[in-house]
CSV table of C-alpha atoms in Angstrom, one decimal:
chain,number,residue,atom,x,y,z
A,19,MET,CA,0.2,-0.1,-0.1
A,20,LEU,CA,2.7,2.4,0.8
A,21,LYS,CA,4.6,1.8,-2.2
A,22,ARG,CA,1.5,2.4,-4.4
A,23,LEU,CA,0.8,5.8,-2.5
A,24,ARG,CA,4.2,6.6,-2.9
A,25,LYS,CA,4.0,6.2,-6.5
A,26,ASN,CA,0.6,7.4,-7.2
A,27,HIS,CA,0.2,10.2,-4.9
A,28,PRO,CA,3.8,11.2,-3.9
A,29,LEU,CA,3.1,14.9,-2.5
A,30,LEU,CA,0.5,13.3,-0.2
A,31,TYR,CA,2.6,10.3,0.8
A,32,CYS,CA,5.4,12.9,1.6
A,33,ILE,CA,3.0,15.0,3.9
A,34,GLY,CA,1.6,11.7,5.4
A,35,ALA,CA,5.1,10.7,6.0
A,36,GLU,CA,6.0,13.9,7.7
A,37,ALA,CA,2.6,14.0,9.6
A,38,VAL,CA,3.3,10.4,11.0
A,39,PHE,CA,6.9,11.3,12.0
A,40,LEU,CA,6.2,14.3,13.9
A,41,GLY,CA,3.2,12.5,15.6
A,42,SER,CA,5.5,9.7,16.9
A,43,LEU,CA,7.7,12.0,18.5
A,44,PHE,CA,4.7,13.6,20.1
A,45,VAL,CA,3.3,10.4,21.5
A,46,SER,CA,6.5,9.2,22.4
A,47,SER,CA,7.3,12.0,24.7
A,48,TYR,CA,3.9,11.5,26.5
A,49,LEU,CA,4.4,8.0,27.0
A,50,VAL,CA,7.8,8.4,28.0
A,51,VAL,CA,6.3,11.0,30.8
A,52,ILE,CA,3.6,8.7,31.9
A,53,ALA,CA,5.9,5.8,32.3
A,54,LEU,CA,8.0,8.1,34.7
A,55,LEU,CA,5.1,9.3,36.6
A,56,LEU,CA,3.9,5.3,37.2
A,57,PHE,CA,7.3,4.9,38.7
A,58,HIS,CA,7.3,7.8,40.9
A,59,PHE,CA,10.3,9.4,38.9
A,60,ASN,CA,11.7,12.6,40.6
A,61,PHE,CA,11.4,15.0,37.7
A,62,ALA,CA,14.0,17.3,39.4
A,63,TYR,CA,16.4,15.0,37.8
A,64,ALA,CA,14.6,14.9,34.3
A,65,ASP,CA,16.9,16.0,31.4
A,66,ASP,CA,15.3,17.4,28.2
A,67,TYR,CA,18.0,16.2,26.1
A,68,LEU,CA,17.8,12.5,27.1
A,69,LEU,CA,13.9,12.6,26.6
A,70,GLY,CA,14.7,14.1,23.3
A,71,CYS,CA,17.0,11.0,22.5
A,72,ILE,CA,14.3,8.9,23.0
A,73,GLN,CA,11.9,10.7,20.7
A,74,GLU,CA,14.4,11.0,17.9
A,75,LEU,CA,15.0,7.4,18.3
A,76,VAL,CA,11.7,6.6,17.8
A,77,GLY,CA,11.8,9.0,14.8
A,78,ILE,CA,14.5,7.3,13.5
A,79,GLY,CA,12.2,4.0,13.5
A,80,VAL,CA,9.8,5.5,11.5
A,81,ALA,CA,11.7,6.7,8.9
A,82,VAL,CA,13.6,3.4,8.5
A,83,VAL,CA,10.1,1.6,8.3
A,84,LEU,CA,8.6,4.0,5.5
A,85,LEU,CA,12.2,3.4,3.6
A,86,ARG,CA,12.1,-0.3,3.9
A,87,ARG,CA,8.3,-0.6,3.3
A,88,THR,CA,8.7,1.3,0.0
A,89,GLY,CA,11.9,-0.5,-0.9
A,90,LYS,CA,14.2,2.5,-0.4
A,91,GLY,CA,16.0,0.9,2.4
A,92,GLN,CA,19.3,0.8,0.7
A,93,LEU,CA,19.5,4.6,0.7
A,94,LEU,CA,21.0,3.9,4.4
A,95,THR,CA,24.0,1.8,3.0
A,96,ARG,CA,24.4,3.7,-0.2
A,97,ARG,CA,28.0,5.1,-0.9
A,98,GLY,CA,27.2,7.5,-3.5
A,99,CYS,CA,30.5,9.7,-4.1
A,100,GLY,CA,31.6,8.6,-0.7
A,101,PHE,CA,31.4,10.2,2.7
A,102,PHE,CA,34.6,12.4,2.8
A,103,ASN,CA,34.2,13.2,-1.0
A,104,GLY,CA,30.6,14.3,0.2
A,105,LEU,CA,32.1,16.6,2.4
A,106,LEU,CA,33.9,18.3,-0.3
A,107,VAL,CA,30.8,18.9,-2.1
A,108,GLY,CA,29.2,20.0,1.1
A,109,MET,CA,32.3,22.3,1.9
A,110,TYR,CA,30.5,25.4,2.5
A,111,PRO,CA,28.4,24.2,5.4
A,112,ALA,CA,31.3,22.0,6.4
A,113,ALA,CA,33.3,25.5,6.3
A,114,LEU,CA,30.5,27.4,8.3
A,115,LEU,CA,30.7,24.6,11.0
A,116,ALA,CA,34.1,24.8,11.6
A,117,TYR,CA,34.1,28.7,11.7
A,118,ASN,CA,31.0,29.1,14.1
A,119,LEU,CA,33.1,26.4,16.3
A,120,TYR,CA,36.0,28.6,16.3
A,121,VAL,CA,34.3,31.6,17.3
A,122,LYS,CA,32.3,29.8,20.0
A,123,LEU,CA,35.5,28.3,21.5
A,124,LEU,CA,37.3,31.8,21.4
A,125,PHE,CA,34.6,34.1,22.4
A,126,GLY,CA,31.6,32.2,23.4
A,127,LEU,CA,32.8,29.8,26.6
A,128,ALA,CA,31.7,31.2,29.9
A,129,ALA,CA,34.9,32.1,31.8
A,130,ASP,CA,33.3,31.5,35.4
A,131,GLY,CA,30.6,29.2,34.0
A,132,THR,CA,30.3,25.7,35.6
A,133,LEU,CA,29.8,22.9,33.3
A,134,LEU,CA,26.7,20.5,33.4
A,135,PRO,CA,27.6,17.2,34.8
A,136,LEU,CA,29.3,14.7,32.0
A,137,TRP,CA,26.1,12.6,31.3
A,138,ARG,CA,24.0,15.6,30.9
A,139,ILE,CA,26.7,16.9,28.4
A,140,LEU,CA,27.1,13.6,26.5
A,141,SER,CA,23.0,13.3,26.4
A,142,PHE,CA,23.2,17.0,24.6
A,143,PHE,CA,25.6,15.7,22.1
A,144,ALA,CA,23.8,12.5,21.5
A,145,ASN,CA,20.0,14.3,21.1
A,146,MET,CA,21.5,16.7,18.5
A,147,MET,CA,23.1,14.1,16.5
A,148,LEU,CA,20.2,11.6,16.7
A,149,VAL,CA,18.2,14.8,15.4
A,150,GLY,CA,20.1,15.0,12.3
A,151,VAL,CA,19.7,11.2,11.8
A,152,ALA,CA,15.9,11.4,12.3
A,153,GLU,CA,15.5,14.2,10.4
A,154,GLU,CA,17.7,13.5,7.2
A,155,PHE,CA,16.4,9.9,7.0
A,156,LEU,CA,12.9,11.3,6.9
A,157,PHE,CA,13.4,14.6,4.8
A,158,ARG,CA,16.2,13.8,2.6
A,159,GLY,CA,15.9,9.9,2.4
A,160,VAL,CA,12.0,9.7,2.2
A,161,VAL,CA,10.6,13.1,1.2
A,162,ALA,CA,13.5,14.4,-1.2
A,163,GLU,CA,14.0,11.0,-2.6
A,164,THR,CA,10.2,10.6,-3.5
A,165,LEU,CA,10.0,14.1,-5.1
A,166,LEU,CA,12.9,13.8,-7.1
A,167,GLU,CA,11.6,10.3,-8.4
A,168,HIS,CA,8.5,11.9,-9.1
A,169,PHE,CA,9.8,15.2,-10.9
A,170,GLY,CA,12.8,13.4,-12.7
A,171,THR,CA,16.3,14.5,-12.8
A,172,SER,CA,15.7,17.5,-15.1
A,173,ARG,CA,17.4,20.6,-13.9
A,174,GLY,CA,13.7,21.6,-13.3
A,175,GLY,CA,12.7,18.6,-11.6
A,176,ILE,CA,15.6,18.7,-9.5
A,177,TRP,CA,15.2,22.2,-8.3
A,178,LYS,CA,11.2,21.3,-7.8
A,179,ALA,CA,12.2,18.3,-5.6
A,180,CYS,CA,14.7,20.5,-3.4
A,181,LEU,CA,12.4,23.4,-3.0
A,182,LEU,CA,9.5,21.3,-2.0
A,183,SER,CA,11.3,19.2,0.3
A,184,GLY,CA,13.0,22.3,1.8
A,185,VAL,CA,9.4,23.9,2.4
A,186,LEU,CA,8.4,20.6,4.0
A,187,PHE,CA,11.3,20.5,6.4
A,188,GLY,CA,10.8,24.2,7.1
A,189,CYS,CA,7.1,23.3,7.9
A,190,ALA,CA,7.8,20.6,10.3
A,191,HIS,CA,9.5,23.3,12.5
A,192,LEU,CA,6.2,24.8,13.3
A,193,THR,CA,5.3,22.4,16.0
A,194,ASN,CA,7.8,24.8,18.1
A,195,LEU,CA,4.8,26.7,18.5
A,196,PHE,CA,3.9,25.0,21.5
A,197,THR,CA,6.9,25.9,23.3
A,198,SER,CA,8.6,29.1,21.6
A,199,ALA,CA,7.6,32.7,20.5
A,200,PRO,CA,5.5,33.0,17.4
A,201,LEU,CA,8.0,35.2,15.5
A,202,GLY,CA,10.9,33.1,16.6
A,203,VAL,CA,9.3,30.0,15.2
A,204,LEU,CA,8.5,31.8,11.9
A,205,MET,CA,11.9,32.9,11.4
A,206,GLN,CA,13.3,29.5,12.2
A,207,CYS,CA,10.7,28.0,9.6
A,208,VAL,CA,12.2,30.4,6.7
A,209,PHE,CA,15.8,29.5,8.1
A,210,ALA,CA,15.1,25.8,7.7
A,211,THR,CA,13.3,25.9,4.6
A,212,SER,CA,16.4,27.4,3.1
A,213,LEU,CA,18.7,25.2,4.9
A,214,GLY,CA,16.6,22.2,3.7
A,215,VAL,CA,17.2,23.3,0.1
A,216,LEU,CA,20.9,23.3,0.5
A,217,TYR,CA,21.0,19.9,2.2
A,218,GLY,CA,18.6,18.5,-0.7
A,219,ALA,CA,21.1,19.9,-3.1
A,220,ILE,CA,24.1,18.4,-1.3
A,221,TYR,CA,22.3,15.0,-1.0
A,222,PHE,CA,21.2,14.8,-4.7
A,223,ARG,CA,25.0,16.0,-5.8
A,224,THR,CA,26.4,13.3,-3.3
A,225,GLY,CA,24.1,10.2,-3.2
A,226,ASN,CA,25.0,9.9,0.3
A,227,LEU,CA,22.7,10.1,3.2
A,228,TRP,CA,25.1,10.1,5.8
A,229,VAL,CA,26.9,13.4,4.3
A,230,THR,CA,23.9,15.4,5.2
A,231,VAL,CA,23.4,13.4,8.6
A,232,PHE,CA,26.8,14.6,9.6
A,233,LEU,CA,26.5,18.3,8.5
A,234,HIS,CA,22.9,18.5,10.2
A,235,GLY,CA,23.9,17.1,13.6
A,236,GLY,CA,27.1,19.3,13.5
A,237,MET,CA,25.1,22.5,12.9
A,238,ASP,CA,22.6,21.5,15.7
A,239,ILE,CA,25.4,20.7,18.1
A,240,LEU,CA,26.8,24.4,17.4
A,241,SER,CA,23.6,26.3,17.6
A,242,MET,CA,22.9,25.0,21.2
A,243,LEU,CA,26.7,24.2,22.1
A,244,MET,CA,26.4,27.0,25.0
A,245,GLY,CA,23.3,25.6,26.4
A,246,GLY,CA,24.3,22.0,26.2
A,247,LEU,CA,27.5,22.5,28.1
A,248,TYR,CA,26.5,24.9,30.9
A,249,GLY,CA,22.5,24.6,30.8
A,250,THR,CA,22.3,28.5,30.3
A,251,GLU,CA,19.6,28.2,27.3
A,252,THR,CA,16.9,25.6,26.2
A,253,VAL,CA,16.0,24.8,22.6
A,254,ALA,CA,12.7,26.5,23.2
A,255,GLU,CA,14.5,29.8,24.5
A,256,SER,CA,16.8,29.8,21.8
A,257,VAL,CA,14.1,29.7,19.1
A,258,SER,CA,12.0,32.4,20.9
A,259,GLY,CA,15.3,34.7,20.3
A,260,TYR,CA,15.3,34.4,16.7
A,261,ASP,CA,14.4,37.7,14.9
A,262,ILE,CA,13.9,38.9,11.3
A,263,THR,CA,17.7,39.0,11.0
A,264,MET,CA,17.3,35.4,10.4
A,265,LEU,CA,15.9,36.2,6.9
A,266,SER,CA,19.4,36.9,5.6
A,267,SER,CA,19.9,33.0,6.2
A,268,VAL,CA,17.8,32.4,3.0
A,269,LEU,CA,20.4,33.7,0.7
A,270,VAL,CA,23.2,32.3,2.6
A,271,TYR,CA,22.0,28.9,2.0
A,272,LEU,CA,20.2,29.2,-1.5
A,273,ILE,CA,23.2,30.9,-3.3
A,274,PRO,CA,25.3,27.6,-2.3
A,275,ALA,CA,22.3,25.6,-3.3
A,276,ALA,CA,22.2,27.1,-6.8
A,277,PHE,CA,25.9,26.8,-7.2
A,278,LEU,CA,25.6,23.2,-6.3
A,279,LEU,CA,22.9,22.5,-8.7
A,280,ARG,CA,24.4,24.5,-11.9
A,281,LYS,CA,23.9,23.3,-15.4
A,282,LYS,CA,27.3,21.5,-15.8
A,283,LYS,CA,26.7,19.4,-12.2
A,284,ILE,CA,23.4,17.9,-13.2
A,285,GLY,CA,25.0,15.0,-14.6
A,286,GLU,CA,26.2,14.0,-11.3
A,287,VAL,CA,23.0,13.9,-10.1
A,288,ARG,CA,21.7,11.7,-12.6
A,289,PHE,CA,24.4,9.4,-12.2
A,290,TYR,CA,23.2,8.5,-8.6
A,291,PHE,CA,19.5,8.8,-9.2
A,292,LYS,CA,18.7,6.7,-11.9
A,293,TYR,CA,15.0,6.2,-12.4
C-alpha cells in the first residue's frame, strides 16, 4: 500500500510521512512521561535532552520503516560519491561549522561558568546528532528522494524536489509553536526551509545520506553548544530569540544550493539517481 501511495500520490505520501514522523515524536514523549509518573520518578532529575534522545530514536525507527516498506532501505548504506568526497561537495556548510566552532570556542565559552554533569553533556551531544539522523532519514531519504523520483532528474525536476522538500522541512518546525514565541518560530521555519534546500542539493550531488546527517547534526550541536555545556539556554528559549535578521539565511543557503546544482553538475545527480 505504501509503495502504491508513494508512486501514485507522492506529495500526499510525503505529507503523510511527515505527519506520522512528527506524531510519533509527540506520542513517544507523552508515553515516556506517563511511564515516569507510574514509577514515581523525581522530575527534578529529568533531562530534556535525554528525553529528546528517546523521541529521535522513535523518529529514526519510523523513517527506517518507511524506507524499507517502500523498497528504499538501500539508501541507508548507499555510498554515492563516498562520505569524505561528499564533505568536499558540502564544503560550504562544513566551513561554516568550522568557523562557528572557532568563534564559540574563542569568544562563547563562559569564563566563570560551571559545566553541567558529564552525563547531561553527553545526552546533549547524543540528542543533537540523533536529530540529524532522524530528520535526514525522513526529509532527504524519504521526502526528497520521493519528490525527485516523481519530478525526474531534469534540472527543473531537481529544483522542484529541492524546493518542495525544503518547504516541508521548514513547515515541520511549526511544531515549536507549542513552546516558543511565534516570531521566533516563523523565522526558524524560513531558516530551516532554505537550509533544507541546501541539504537537498548536497544529497542529490553526493548520493550519500550520511553526509547531510553529519552536517545537520553538527549544525544543531553548534547552535545550542553553550546551552548544552552550561545549561544556560534551552532549545525553546533559543528559538524564541530568533528575529528578522534570520531572513538573511535565505540567501546564505540558497546561493550555495544554486552553485551546487548549476547546469554542468546535473549529470552527477543523474549518475546517482537513475529512475
